[in-house]
Each structure stands twice: as structure tokens, then as C-alpha cells.
CSV table of C-alpha atoms in Angstrom, one decimal:
chain,number,residue,atom,x,y,z
K,1072,MET,CA,0.0,0.0,0.0
K,1073,ALA,CA,1.3,3.4,-0.9
K,1074,SER,CA,2.1,5.8,1.9
K,1075,PRO,CA,0.4,9.1,1.6
K,1076,GLY,CA,2.6,11.8,0.2
K,1077,THR,CA,3.9,14.3,2.7
K,1078,GLY,CA,5.9,16.5,0.4
K,1079,ALA,CA,8.8,16.2,2.8
K,1080,ALA,CA,10.7,13.6,0.8
K,1081,LEU,CA,13.4,16.1,-0.4
K,1082,SER,CA,14.5,16.7,3.2
K,1083,ALA,CA,15.2,13.0,3.6
K,1084,VAL,CA,18.3,11.4,2.3
K,1085,ILE,CA,17.9,10.4,-1.4
K,1086,ASP,CA,20.5,8.0,-2.5
K,1087,ILE,CA,20.2,7.7,-6.2
K,1088,ALA,CA,23.9,6.6,-6.5
K,1089,ALA,CA,23.1,3.4,-4.5
K,1090,LEU,CA,20.2,2.8,-6.8
K,1091,ALA,CA,22.4,3.2,-9.9
K,1092,GLU,CA,25.0,0.8,-8.5
K,1093,GLN,CA,22.3,-1.8,-7.7
K,1094,LEU,CA,21.0,-1.6,-11.3
K,1095,ARG,CA,24.5,-1.7,-12.9
K,1096,GLN,CA,25.1,-5.1,-11.1
K,1097,VAL,CA,22.2,-6.6,-13.1
K,1098,THR,CA,22.7,-4.9,-16.4
K,1099,VAL,CA,24.8,-6.4,-19.2
K,1100,GLU,CA,26.2,-5.2,-22.5
K,1101,VAL,CA,24.9,-7.2,-25.4
K,1102,THR,CA,27.5,-7.2,-28.2
K,1103,ASP,CA,28.3,-9.1,-31.4
K,1104,GLY,CA,31.7,-9.8,-29.9
K,1105,GLY,CA,32.9,-6.3,-30.8
K,1106,GLU,CA,30.1,-3.8,-31.5
K,1107,LEU,CA,27.6,-2.9,-28.8
K,1108,LEU,CA,24.1,-4.0,-29.8
K,1109,GLY,CA,22.3,-2.9,-26.7
K,1110,SER,CA,21.7,-3.7,-23.0
K,1111,GLY,CA,20.2,-6.6,-21.2
K,1112,VAL,CA,18.9,-7.5,-17.7
K,1113,LEU,CA,20.1,-10.5,-15.7
K,1114,TRP,CA,17.0,-12.5,-15.0
K,1115,PRO,CA,16.4,-15.4,-12.6
K,1116,PRO,CA,17.5,-18.1,-13.0
K,1117,GLY,CA,20.4,-17.9,-15.3
K,1118,PHE,CA,18.9,-15.8,-18.1
K,1119,VAL,CA,19.2,-12.4,-19.7
K,1120,VAL,CA,16.2,-10.6,-21.0
K,1121,THR,CA,16.7,-8.0,-23.7
K,1122,ASN,CA,14.8,-6.6,-26.7
K,1123,ALA,CA,14.2,-8.8,-29.8
K,1124,HIS,CA,15.5,-5.9,-32.0
K,1125,VAL,CA,18.8,-6.0,-30.1
K,1126,VAL,CA,19.5,-9.7,-30.9
K,1127,ARG,CA,18.8,-10.6,-34.5
K,1128,ARG,CA,21.1,-13.6,-34.5
K,1129,ARG,CA,21.4,-17.0,-32.8
K,1130,GLU,CA,24.4,-16.2,-30.6
K,1131,VAL,CA,25.7,-13.0,-29.0
K,1132,ALA,CA,28.4,-12.1,-26.6
K,1133,LEU,CA,27.6,-10.5,-23.3
K,1134,ARG,CA,29.9,-8.2,-21.3
K,1135,LEU,CA,29.1,-8.5,-17.6
K,1136,VAL,CA,29.5,-5.8,-15.0
K,1137,ASP,CA,32.8,-7.5,-13.8
K,1138,GLY,CA,34.2,-7.2,-17.3
K,1139,ARG,CA,33.9,-10.9,-18.2
K,1140,LEU,CA,32.8,-11.7,-21.8
K,1141,VAL,CA,30.5,-14.7,-22.0
K,1142,HIS,CA,28.7,-16.2,-25.0
K,1143,ALA,CA,25.0,-16.7,-24.9
K,1144,ARG,CA,22.5,-18.5,-27.1
K,1145,VAL,CA,19.2,-16.9,-28.0
K,1146,PRO,CA,16.6,-19.7,-27.3
K,1147,ALA,CA,13.6,-17.4,-27.6
K,1148,ARG,CA,12.7,-14.3,-29.4
K,1149,ASP,CA,9.4,-12.5,-29.9
K,1150,PRO,CA,9.6,-9.5,-32.3
K,1151,ASP,CA,6.0,-8.5,-31.6
K,1152,ALA,CA,6.7,-8.1,-27.9
K,1153,ASP,CA,10.2,-6.9,-28.7
K,1154,LEU,CA,11.6,-9.3,-26.2
K,1155,ALA,CA,14.3,-12.0,-26.3
K,1156,LEU,CA,15.6,-14.4,-23.8
K,1157,LEU,CA,19.3,-15.4,-23.6
K,1158,GLY,CA,20.7,-18.4,-21.7
K,1159,VAL,CA,23.7,-17.6,-19.5
K,1160,PRO,CA,24.1,-20.3,-16.9
K,1161,GLY,CA,26.5,-19.8,-14.0
K,1162,THR,CA,27.5,-16.2,-14.1
K,1163,GLY,CA,27.5,-16.1,-10.3
K,1164,LEU,CA,26.1,-12.6,-10.5
K,1165,PRO,CA,22.8,-11.6,-8.8
K,1166,SER,CA,19.7,-11.4,-10.9
K,1167,ALA,CA,17.4,-8.5,-11.1
K,1168,THR,CA,14.4,-8.4,-8.8
K,1169,PRO,CA,11.2,-8.1,-10.8
K,1170,ALA,CA,8.6,-5.7,-9.4
K,1171,GLU,CA,5.1,-6.8,-8.8
K,1172,PRO,CA,3.2,-6.3,-12.0
K,1173,GLY,CA,1.0,-3.2,-11.7
K,1174,SER,CA,3.0,-1.8,-8.8
K,1175,VAL,CA,4.0,1.4,-10.6
K,1176,ARG,CA,1.7,4.4,-10.6
K,1177,ILE,CA,1.6,7.5,-12.8
K,1178,GLY,CA,4.1,9.9,-11.3
K,1179,SER,CA,6.2,7.1,-9.7
K,1180,PHE,CA,10.0,7.7,-9.8
K,1181,VAL,CA,11.8,5.4,-12.3
K,1182,ALA,CA,15.4,5.0,-13.3
K,1183,ALA,CA,17.0,3.4,-16.4
K,1184,VAL,CA,20.5,1.9,-16.7
K,1185,GLY,CA,22.0,1.0,-20.0
K,1186,HIS,CA,24.8,1.9,-22.4
K,1187,PRO,CA,23.3,4.8,-24.4
K,1188,LEU,CA,25.6,5.7,-27.3
K,1189,GLY,CA,28.2,3.4,-25.8
K,1190,VAL,CA,28.4,5.1,-22.5
K,1191,ARG,CA,28.7,2.2,-20.1
K,1192,GLY,CA,26.2,1.9,-17.2
K,1193,ALA,CA,24.7,5.3,-17.7
K,1194,LEU,CA,21.8,6.2,-15.4
K,1195,THR,CA,18.8,8.4,-16.4
K,1196,THR,CA,15.9,9.1,-14.2
K,1197,GLY,CA,12.3,10.3,-14.6
K,1198,ILE,CA,8.8,9.5,-13.7
K,1199,VAL,CA,6.1,7.3,-15.2
K,1200,CYS,CA,4.2,9.6,-17.6
K,1201,ALA,CA,1.4,7.2,-18.6
K,1202,MET,CA,0.6,3.5,-19.1
K,1203,GLY,CA,-1.1,2.1,-22.1
K,1204,PRO,CA,-1.0,2.3,-25.9
K,1205,ILE,CA,0.5,5.2,-27.7
K,1206,ASP,CA,-1.0,4.4,-31.1
K,1207,ARG,CA,-3.7,2.4,-32.8
K,1208,SER,CA,-1.7,-0.8,-32.5
K,1209,GLY,CA,-3.2,-1.0,-29.0
K,1210,ARG,CA,-0.1,-2.5,-27.4
K,1211,ALA,CA,0.6,-1.3,-23.9
K,1212,TRP,CA,3.7,0.4,-22.8
K,1213,ILE,CA,5.1,2.0,-19.7
K,1214,GLN,CA,5.6,5.5,-21.0
K,1215,ALA,CA,8.2,7.3,-18.9
K,1216,ASP,CA,9.3,10.9,-18.9
K,1217,LEU,CA,12.9,9.8,-19.1
K,1218,ARG,CA,15.7,10.1,-21.6
K,1219,LEU,CA,16.7,7.0,-23.6
K,1220,ALA,CA,19.2,6.8,-26.4
K,1221,PRO,CA,20.4,4.0,-28.8
K,1222,GLY,CA,22.2,1.5,-26.5
K,1223,ASN,CA,19.6,1.7,-23.8
K,1224,SER,CA,17.5,-0.9,-25.6
K,1225,GLY,CA,16.9,-4.0,-23.5
K,1226,GLY,CA,18.1,-2.5,-20.3
K,1227,PRO,CA,16.1,-2.2,-17.1
K,1228,LEU,CA,13.6,0.4,-16.1
K,1229,ALA,CA,13.4,0.2,-12.3
K,1230,ASP,CA,11.4,1.8,-9.5
K,1231,ALA,CA,12.7,3.6,-6.5
K,1232,ALA,CA,13.6,0.3,-4.8
K,1233,GLY,CA,15.6,-0.9,-7.7
K,1234,HIS,CA,12.9,-3.5,-8.7
K,1235,VAL,CA,12.6,-3.9,-12.4
K,1236,VAL,CA,9.2,-2.6,-13.7
K,1237,GLY,CA,9.9,-2.9,-17.5
K,1238,VAL,CA,12.4,-3.5,-20.2
K,1239,ASN,CA,13.4,-0.3,-22.1
K,1240,SER,CA,12.5,-0.7,-25.8
K,1241,ARG,CA,12.7,2.7,-27.6
K,1242,ALA,CA,12.2,6.4,-27.4
K,1243,ALA,CA,9.3,8.2,-28.9
K,1244,GLY,CA,10.6,11.7,-29.0
K,1245,PRO,CA,11.4,12.7,-25.4
K,1246,LEU,CA,9.2,9.8,-24.1
K,1247,ALA,CA,10.7,6.5,-23.1
K,1248,LEU,CA,8.8,3.3,-24.0
K,1249,ALA,CA,9.3,0.2,-21.9
K,1250,VAL,CA,7.8,-3.3,-22.1
K,1251,PRO,CA,5.7,-3.7,-18.9
K,1252,MET,CA,6.6,-6.3,-16.4
K,1253,ASP,CA,3.5,-8.4,-17.0
K,1254,GLN,CA,4.4,-8.9,-20.6
K,1255,VAL,CA,8.0,-9.7,-19.7
K,1256,GLU,CA,7.0,-12.3,-17.2
K,1257,HIS,CA,4.5,-13.8,-19.6
K,1258,PHE,CA,7.2,-14.0,-22.3
K,1259,VAL,CA,9.8,-15.5,-19.9
K,1260,ARG,CA,7.3,-18.1,-18.7
K,1261,ASP,CA,6.3,-19.1,-22.2
K,1262,ALA,CA,9.9,-19.2,-23.4
K,1263,ARG,CA,11.1,-21.5,-20.7
K,1264,VAL,CA,8.6,-24.3,-21.4
V,1266,MET,CA,16.6,4.1,-0.4
V,1267,ASP,CA,13.6,5.2,1.8
V,1268,GLY,CA,14.0,8.8,0.8
V,1269,LEU,CA,13.7,7.9,-2.8
V,1270,GLN,CA,10.8,5.6,-2.2
V,1271,SER,CA,8.9,8.3,-0.3
V,1272,LEU,CA,9.7,10.9,-3.1
V,1273,SER,CA,8.3,8.4,-5.6
V,1274,ASN,CA,5.2,8.0,-3.4
V,1275,ASP,CA,4.8,11.8,-3.1
V,1276,LEU,CA,5.0,12.3,-6.8
V,1277,ALA,CA,2.5,9.6,-7.6
V,1278,ALA,CA,0.2,10.9,-4.9
V,1279,ALA,CA,0.6,14.5,-6.3
V,1280,VAL,CA,-0.5,13.2,-9.7
V,1281,GLU,CA,-3.5,11.4,-8.3
V,1282,ARG,CA,-4.5,14.4,-6.2
V,1283,GLY,CA,-4.0,17.0,-9.0
V,1284,GLY,CA,-5.5,14.7,-11.6
V,1285,ARG,CA,-8.9,14.7,-9.8
V,1286,ALA,CA,-9.7,18.1,-11.2
V,1287,VAL,CA,-8.3,17.6,-14.7
V,1288,PHE,CA,-10.4,17.6,-17.9
V,1289,LYS,CA,-9.6,16.5,-21.4
V,1290,VAL,CA,-10.6,19.4,-23.7
V,1291,ALA,CA,-11.5,18.7,-27.3
V,1292,GLY,CA,-11.4,22.3,-28.5
V,1293,ARG,CA,-9.4,21.9,-31.8
V,1294,PRO,CA,-9.1,19.3,-34.5
V,1295,ARG,CA,-7.1,16.2,-33.7
V,1296,LEU,CA,-5.1,16.9,-30.6
V,1297,ALA,CA,-7.1,17.4,-27.4
V,1298,SER,CA,-5.7,19.6,-24.7
V,1299,THR,CA,-6.0,19.6,-21.0
V,1300,GLY,CA,-8.1,21.8,-18.6
V,1301,VAL,CA,-8.4,22.3,-14.9
V,1302,HIS,CA,-11.7,22.6,-12.9
V,1303,TRP,CA,-10.6,25.9,-11.3
V,1304,ARG,CA,-13.8,26.9,-9.5
V,1305,GLN,CA,-17.2,25.2,-9.5
V,1306,GLY,CA,-18.4,25.1,-13.1
V,1307,LEU,CA,-15.4,26.9,-14.5
V,1308,VAL,CA,-12.6,25.0,-16.4
V,1309,VAL,CA,-9.4,26.9,-17.2
V,1310,THR,CA,-7.4,25.8,-20.3
V,1311,ALA,CA,-5.0,27.3,-22.8
V,1312,ASP,CA,-6.6,29.8,-25.1
V,1313,HIS,CA,-4.8,28.6,-28.2
V,1314,THR,CA,-6.2,25.1,-27.9
V,1315,VAL,CA,-9.9,26.1,-28.0
V,1316,HIS,CA,-11.0,27.3,-31.5
V,1317,ALA,CA,-14.8,27.5,-31.2
V,1318,ASP,CA,-16.7,29.3,-28.5
V,1319,GLU,CA,-19.7,27.0,-28.3
V,1320,ASP,CA,-20.2,23.2,-27.9
V,1321,VAL,CA,-16.7,22.3,-26.7
V,1322,THR,CA,-16.6,18.7,-25.5
V,1323,ILE,CA,-14.7,18.2,-22.3
V,1324,THR,CA,-14.2,14.9,-20.6
V,1325,GLY,CA,-14.0,14.7,-16.8
V,1326,PRO,CA,-11.6,12.5,-14.8
V,1327,ASP,CA,-14.6,10.1,-14.3
V,1328,GLY,CA,-14.8,9.7,-18.1
V,1329,ARG,CA,-18.0,11.6,-18.5
V,1330,ALA,CA,-18.2,13.8,-21.6
V,1331,LEU,CA,-19.8,17.2,-21.0
V,1332,THR,CA,-20.5,20.2,-23.2
V,1333,ALA,CA,-18.9,23.5,-22.3
V,1334,ARG,CA,-18.8,27.0,-23.8
V,1335,VAL,CA,-16.1,29.6,-23.7
V,1336,ALA,CA,-17.0,32.1,-20.9
V,1337,GLY,CA,-14.0,34.3,-21.5
V,1338,ARG,CA,-10.6,34.5,-23.1
V,1339,ASP,CA,-7.4,36.3,-22.5
V,1340,PRO,CA,-5.1,35.6,-25.5
V,1341,THR,CA,-2.4,37.9,-24.0
V,1342,ILE,CA,-1.6,35.2,-21.4
V,1343,ASP,CA,-3.1,32.3,-23.4
V,1344,ILE,CA,-5.9,31.5,-21.0
V,1345,ALA,CA,-9.5,30.6,-21.8
V,1346,VAL,CA,-12.2,29.9,-19.2
V,1347,LEU,CA,-14.9,27.4,-20.1
V,1348,LYS,CA,-18.3,27.3,-18.4
V,1349,VAL,CA,-19.7,23.8,-17.7
V,1350,ASP,CA,-22.1,22.1,-15.5
V,1351,ALA,CA,-19.8,19.5,-13.8
V,1352,PRO,CA,-21.5,18.3,-10.6
V,1353,GLY,CA,-19.4,15.8,-8.7
V,1354,VAL,CA,-16.0,16.8,-10.2
V,1355,PRO,CA,-13.8,18.3,-7.5
V,1356,VAL,CA,-12.3,21.7,-8.0
V,1357,ALA,CA,-8.5,22.0,-8.0
V,1358,ASP,CA,-6.6,22.8,-4.8
V,1359,VAL,CA,-4.9,26.0,-5.9
V,1360,ALA,CA,-1.7,27.0,-4.1
V,1361,ASP,CA,-0.2,30.5,-3.6
V,1362,SER,CA,1.9,30.8,-6.7
V,1363,GLN,CA,3.9,33.6,-5.0
V,1364,GLU,CA,5.6,30.9,-3.0
V,1365,VAL,CA,7.0,29.1,-6.0
V,1366,ARG,CA,10.8,29.4,-6.2
V,1367,VAL,CA,13.4,28.6,-8.8
V,1368,GLY,CA,14.5,25.0,-8.3
V,1369,HIS,CA,11.2,23.7,-6.9
V,1370,ILE,CA,10.2,20.3,-8.2
V,1371,VAL,CA,7.0,20.5,-10.2
V,1372,LEU,CA,4.8,18.1,-12.2
V,1373,ALA,CA,2.9,18.9,-15.4
V,1374,LEU,CA,-0.3,16.9,-15.7
V,1375,GLY,CA,-2.2,16.0,-18.9
V,1376,ALA,CA,-5.6,14.5,-19.3
V,1377,GLY,CA,-5.4,10.7,-19.1
V,1378,PRO,CA,-3.8,11.2,-16.6
V,1379,ARG,CA,-0.3,11.7,-17.8
V,1380,ALA,CA,2.6,13.4,-16.0
V,1381,SER,CA,6.0,14.8,-16.5
V,1382,TRP,CA,8.3,16.4,-14.0
V,1383,GLY,CA,11.1,18.9,-13.7
V,1384,VAL,CA,12.0,22.1,-12.0
V,1385,VAL,CA,11.0,25.7,-12.2
V,1386,SER,CA,14.0,27.2,-14.1
V,1387,SER,CA,13.2,30.9,-13.8
V,1388,ILE,CA,10.4,33.2,-12.8
V,1389,GLY,CA,9.9,36.5,-14.6
V,1390,GLU,CA,8.6,38.4,-17.5
V,1391,GLY,CA,8.1,36.5,-20.7
V,1392,ARG,CA,9.7,39.3,-22.6
V,1393,ARG,CA,10.4,37.7,-25.9
V,1394,ALA,CA,7.5,35.4,-25.8
V,1395,ARG,CA,4.6,35.9,-28.2
V,1396,GLY,CA,2.3,37.3,-25.5
V,1397,PRO,CA,4.5,38.7,-22.9
V,1398,ALA,CA,3.0,38.8,-19.4
V,1399,PRO,CA,4.5,39.4,-16.1
V,1400,GLU,CA,5.7,36.7,-13.7
V,1401,LEU,CA,5.7,33.7,-16.0
V,1402,LEU,CA,7.1,30.4,-14.7
V,1403,HIS,CA,9.7,29.0,-17.1
V,1404,LEU,CA,9.9,25.3,-16.8
V,1405,ASP,CA,12.7,22.7,-17.2
V,1406,LEU,CA,10.3,19.9,-18.1
V,1407,THR,CA,8.7,18.4,-21.1
V,1408,LEU,CA,5.2,19.4,-22.0
V,1409,TYR,CA,4.0,16.4,-24.1
V,1410,PRO,CA,1.5,16.9,-26.9
V,1411,GLY,CA,-1.9,17.7,-25.3
V,1412,PHE,CA,-0.4,19.0,-22.0
V,1413,SER,CA,-1.2,22.6,-22.9
V,1414,GLY,CA,-3.9,24.1,-20.6
V,1415,GLY,CA,-3.1,21.5,-17.9
V,1416,PRO,CA,-2.1,22.1,-14.3
V,1417,LEU,CA,1.5,22.6,-13.1
V,1418,VAL,CA,1.4,21.1,-9.6
V,1419,ASP,CA,3.8,21.1,-6.7
V,1420,THR,CA,4.9,17.9,-4.9
V,1421,GLN,CA,1.7,18.0,-2.9
V,1422,GLY,CA,-0.5,18.0,-6.0
V,1423,ARG,CA,-1.6,21.7,-5.5
V,1424,VAL,CA,-2.0,23.7,-8.7
V,1425,VAL,CA,0.6,26.5,-9.0
V,1426,GLY,CA,0.0,27.4,-12.7
V,1427,ILE,CA,-1.4,26.5,-16.1
V,1428,ASN,CA,1.0,25.1,-18.6
V,1429,THR,CA,1.3,26.3,-22.1
V,1430,SER,CA,3.6,25.6,-25.0
V,1431,GLY,CA,1.8,28.1,-27.1
V,1432,ALA,CA,3.1,31.3,-25.5
V,1433,SER,CA,6.7,30.8,-26.6
V,1434,ARG,CA,8.5,28.6,-29.2
V,1435,HIS,CA,11.5,28.3,-27.0
V,1436,TRP,CA,10.3,27.8,-23.5
V,1437,HIS,CA,7.7,25.7,-21.8
V,1438,LEU,CA,5.9,28.1,-19.6
V,1439,ALA,CA,3.2,28.1,-17.0
V,1440,ILE,CA,0.9,31.0,-16.2
V,1441,PRO,CA,1.0,31.4,-12.4
V,1442,ALA,CA,-2.1,30.5,-10.5
V,1443,ALA,CA,-2.3,34.1,-9.2
V,1444,ALA,CA,-2.7,35.5,-12.7
V,1445,VAL,CA,-5.4,32.9,-13.5
V,1446,ASP,CA,-7.2,33.7,-10.3
V,1447,ARG,CA,-7.3,37.4,-11.2
V,1448,LEU,CA,-8.7,36.6,-14.6
V,1449,VAL,CA,-11.4,34.3,-13.1
V,1450,ASP,CA,-12.2,37.0,-10.5
V,1451,GLU,CA,-12.8,39.4,-13.4
V,1452,LEU,CA,-15.0,36.9,-15.2
V,1453,MET,CA,-17.1,36.4,-12.1
V,1454,ARG,CA,-17.3,40.1,-11.3
V,1455,ARG,CA,-18.3,41.3,-14.8
V,1456,GLY,CA,-19.7,38.2,-16.3
V,1457,HIS,CA,-17.1,38.3,-19.1
V,1458,ILE,CA,-13.4,38.9,-19.5
V,1459,PRO,CA,-13.0,42.5,-20.8
V,1460,ARG,CA,-10.5,43.4,-23.5
V,1461,ALA,CA,-8.6,46.5,-22.3
V,1462,TYR,CA,-8.3,49.3,-24.8
V,1463,LEU,CA,-6.7,52.7,-25.3
V,1464,GLY,CA,-7.6,53.5,-28.8
V,1465,VAL,CA,-4.2,54.2,-30.3
V,1466,SER,CA,-2.1,52.7,-33.1
V,1467,THR,CA,1.6,52.7,-32.5
V,1468,GLN,CA,4.9,51.8,-34.2
V,1469,PRO,CA,8.2,51.1,-32.6
V,1470,VAL,CA,10.7,54.0,-32.6
V,1471,ARG,CA,14.4,54.3,-31.7
V,1472,LEU,CA,15.2,56.9,-29.1
V,1473,PRO,CA,18.1,59.1,-30.1
V,1474,GLU,CA,21.1,58.9,-27.7
V,1475,PRO,CA,21.0,62.6,-26.8
V,1476,LEU,CA,17.3,62.4,-25.9
V,1477,ARG,CA,17.9,59.3,-23.8
V,1478,GLN,CA,20.7,61.0,-21.9
V,1479,ARG,CA,18.8,64.2,-21.4
V,1480,HIS,CA,15.9,62.5,-19.8
V,1481,GLY,CA,17.7,59.6,-18.2
V,1482,LEU,CA,16.0,56.9,-20.1
V,1483,ASP,CA,17.7,53.5,-20.1
V,1484,GLN,CA,15.5,52.0,-22.9
V,1485,GLN,CA,16.7,52.0,-26.5
V,1486,THR,CA,13.2,52.1,-28.1
V,1487,ALA,CA,9.7,53.3,-27.4
V,1488,VAL,CA,6.5,53.5,-29.4
V,1489,ILE,CA,5.2,56.5,-31.4
V,1490,VAL,CA,1.5,57.2,-31.7
V,1491,VAL,CA,0.4,57.1,-35.4
V,1492,GLU,CA,-3.4,57.1,-34.9
V,1493,VAL,CA,-5.8,58.2,-32.1
V,1494,GLN,CA,-9.3,56.9,-32.4
V,1495,SER,CA,-11.9,59.6,-31.7
V,1496,GLY,CA,-13.9,59.2,-28.6
V,1497,SER,CA,-11.3,56.7,-27.2
V,1498,PRO,CA,-9.7,56.7,-23.8
V,1499,ALA,CA,-6.5,57.9,-25.5
V,1500,ALA,CA,-8.3,60.8,-27.1
V,1501,ALA,CA,-9.9,61.7,-23.7
V,1502,ALA,CA,-6.5,61.7,-22.1
V,1503,GLY,CA,-5.2,64.1,-24.7
V,1504,LEU,CA,-2.8,61.7,-26.5
V,1505,SER,CA,-1.9,63.0,-29.9
V,1506,ILE,CA,-0.3,61.7,-33.1
V,1507,GLY,CA,3.5,62.0,-32.8
V,1508,ASP,CA,3.6,61.4,-29.0
V,1509,VAL,CA,6.2,58.9,-28.0
V,1510,ILE,CA,5.0,56.6,-25.2
V,1511,VAL,CA,7.9,55.7,-23.0
V,1512,SER,CA,6.0,54.0,-20.2
V,1513,LEU,CA,2.6,53.2,-19.0
V,1514,GLY,CA,2.2,53.0,-15.2
V,1515,ALA,CA,5.2,51.0,-13.9
V,1516,ASN,CA,5.7,49.2,-17.3
V,1517,ARG,CA,8.3,50.3,-19.8
V,1518,ILE,CA,7.0,50.4,-23.3
V,1519,THR,CA,9.7,49.4,-25.8
V,1520,ASP,CA,7.5,48.1,-28.6
V,1521,PRO,CA,3.8,47.7,-29.4
V,1522,THR,CA,3.8,44.2,-27.8
V,1523,ASP,CA,4.7,45.8,-24.5
V,1524,LEU,CA,1.7,48.0,-24.8
V,1525,LYS,CA,-0.6,45.1,-25.4
V,1526,ALA,CA,0.9,43.2,-22.5
V,1527,THR,CA,0.3,46.1,-20.2
V,1528,LEU,CA,-3.3,46.3,-21.0
V,1529,ARG,CA,-4.4,43.4,-18.8
V,1530,PRO,CA,-8.2,42.8,-18.5
V,1531,GLU,CA,-8.2,43.6,-14.8
V,1532,ARG,CA,-6.9,47.1,-15.6
V,1533,VAL,CA,-10.1,48.2,-17.3
V,1534,GLY,CA,-11.4,51.2,-15.5
V,1535,GLU,CA,-8.0,51.9,-13.9
V,1536,SER,CA,-6.4,55.4,-14.3
V,1537,ILE,CA,-2.7,55.0,-15.2
V,1538,THR,CA,0.0,57.5,-16.0
V,1539,ALA,CA,1.3,57.6,-19.5
V,1540,SER,CA,4.8,59.0,-19.7
V,1541,VAL,CA,5.3,60.5,-23.2
V,1542,LEU,CA,7.8,62.6,-25.1
V,1543,ARG,CA,6.0,65.4,-27.0
V,1544,GLY,CA,8.3,67.5,-29.2
V,1545,GLY,CA,11.2,66.0,-27.3
V,1546,GLU,CA,9.9,67.1,-23.9
V,1547,PRO,CA,8.6,64.8,-21.2
V,1548,LYS,CA,4.9,65.0,-20.4
V,1549,GLU,CA,2.7,62.9,-18.1
V,1550,LEU,CA,-0.9,62.2,-19.1
V,1551,GLN,CA,-3.6,60.4,-17.0
V,1552,VAL,CA,-5.4,57.8,-19.1
V,1553,THR,CA,-8.3,55.7,-18.0
V,1554,VAL,CA,-8.1,52.2,-19.5
V,1555,GLY,CA,-11.3,51.5,-21.4
V,1556,GLU,CA,-13.0,48.4,-22.5
V,1557,ARG,CA,-13.1,47.4,-26.2
V,1558,PRO,CA,-16.7,47.2,-27.3
V,1559,ARG,CA,-17.7,43.6,-27.7
V,1560,ARG,CA,-18.9,42.1,-30.9
V,1561,GLY,CA,-22.5,41.1,-31.1
């Protein structure tokens, strides 16, 4: 249950650096071995979730936060949902904590970590602008008032607790579009069967 | 991370609270704008987003579509006030916009609801904006399509201004709540929003350096009167063709836009001092701001 707003939050300690660090631990670089293709999120157990448009091949190389380069197969890919699942067993790294589906509200603080324009582990912050379709296609997005750039694709959009609420997919002008958590979980569940 | 969590909760709560008084305004083709239930039965929005005066469809936060009509407009600050019968829709909690400071976190709300956030980047005159008005809030935030006319709220969800992207091409602005309040007061007092009127046509004119020095004027330009309408407030005050208007009341007049911006609706009936140069000599005239006759 959400606590009532007091307007006094700014006087409290706001540790965005800790949030950034927490998210960097679960964000990977998706590469073709050399070139950066996008970002990805370490997903329990032993997977990476990214965008379908980031991985258009059967195998990619992932650079982990500790610098290790590991190869990953692409067992599942759904261009309509713009999601792909990569298998990376035994990295020893912690996985992201998915937020409860539907836990974000309009106005909630959100943060994105990724590698926009090749800048490793860059953080951008904003709020949830709206949720739902942006066009006649009818597909639902988390629309965030937050800056994304090429290289952010496939990276995490997280709430104030660092729990992942969506997978960043693309920018629509100044608006960030992320695949909502319920679609991500649905995709992962189906892909693993 | 408790601080961040509570900031996040505050922001979401502010959107929820502010959003209760937000209307979608279908006042132009294609892109609907946003409006705020300012006082019972009066919805404030951005003037440039409402083309027709009658049969404007507005949709409340509960999804009900209602028919509104324009009760008054002030294009100089891009505000229109719509009259609507909206029982059950709460009116906005309007804050004292005088307390807004540069750096304050603010949220812009659009119908939907939708929200963006940022800070107040400066407060002051909108000098080079299309319709300059005093004390505009300049915003470092994104006004997404359809956000014009919507509320700018503080972190407690209280309305501090009305957002508009129409007043300037370069800035996202908000008209402070105090200015909107004055306008709505005028509307309630008179039954309409008057258009202030002097009855002069003017052109910008450069002030020669010797003249500026002699009279201690720090402005480079002023306006010269090229026409005085007979029977107008300007005629009654004794303004003549060739007079150079330097200031009106406390406002410097450097071009015709300044003159328009000074003639706020609430000044109708007010006697103000026009400082003019006539034949190079300063002269002060008392002019009573009139009301432009209404059409129909």
C-alpha cells in the first residue's frame, strides 16, 4: 500500500547513487563480440532478458559488469513483444528483482540503466508519464518521462527500490517506452517451457 | 533508499490528487488539450487550444463527456475559461503561486492522466514570448502533446500554474495561478473577460542617444502614436499623433507588444500615468483604460 505523500521527501536522504549501483550489477552489455548492440537484464535463474531488436542472431556475446565476456545462445525471441531471452548459466552474479506487476503508478519515480551511445552503465531518471498504448496498435507500454538513447534498448527500467518494472525498448521523441513487467514475465514463462 | 521511495510515493500521490480536477478538452481538430476545474463550473485551459466558443466537448476524470462553452478568453496570457455544469467533479486545490521558487520540483499533468516532472527554471517576464505577461514560470520539463492548458502542480498536488507551450516557441511556460485567479475573478465580477483598450495605433521608434541621456531613459526604443481613435480613452486623455509613449504605469514600453501586455483585462477602469515625449519634452498624461466594445 502506498504511503500518503507528505511533500517532505526532499529533506530525507535520497540515495540515487546506490540505486544506480544496484542496477548496474544486473545490467549487461549485449555485443556481437565487438560492436555494442544494446543492453540486457540478468533474469532469474540464469537468463538475460533483452529486446528482440537488439539480438537478430542465434548467438551473442555479453559483457558482464565485472568485465567478463560470455557467449549466450538466443533460445527465444518475440519481435511483436520486442523481447528476447538469452541463456547464460552460472555467471555467479545476482539477478534483477522483478517488481510486482502493476506496482507502478503514474508519477512514480523510475530509473533506467544501460549503455546509451556506448556510455557504459549510464543512469537516467524520470517518472512514469502514462501507461497504455501510444497508437492504434493497441499494445501497452510503460511511458516514462525519461531520456533514452540507442544502446539503452533491452536495459532495465526500475522503481525507487531498484525493482525492475519494465524493459526499455525505444524512445518516442522525449518519451521512453518500456515493455511492462506483466508482458516480460509472460514472455519468460512461455519461453522456458 | 527510503528517501527515494517516499519521493516516488509523493510524486504519484501528487499526480493522483492533482488529476482529480483535470479535464480533457476537445477544442481543436485532432489533438485534445487539458483543462483544470478551477472553480465550481469553470474550467481553465490554454486559449490557443480552443478554437470555437460553443459546444466544446470536455471529458472529466470520471470519463463523463460534458458540453462546455467559452465564458471568456485572455489571449495575452493564453488562458480561456470554459463554463460547464460539472457536478461531482472536485475543483482544483490552488496554491499560492507567489511561494514558488526557482528550483522547486513541479509536475505537469495532462488528461489521461499523464505526467512529466522537472524544476522551475526561472520566474519572470516572458519578454520575448509571443504574448509577454509578467511573472511567468519558465519550466525545465517536457510538455508532451496535449499537455497545454493542464495544471502545473507542486509535490503535494496543488496547482501553481497553467502550462502552455503556445506562448513561446523556445520555452515551456506556466501562467502562475495568481494570474489565472485574477482573470477568473474578473470573469465572475463582470460576467465576461473584458479586453482592455486605449484607442491608439503605434509603431516602434528608436530613441536618439542625446534624448535618452537628457531624460535619463535606459531603454533604446519606445512607441510612437500614429493614430488616435476619436472618442477613445487615449483621445480623452489628450494623447496626440506623434507622441512617443515611454512607459505606462510601472511598465516600460519598448515596442507595441509591451503596450498590449500592459493592457491586462483587470486594468479596465484603472487610471494610469502615460509618460510620453512630445516634441522631445517629457509629459505625463492620465489615461483611464477603457473596454473594447464587444462584438454582437
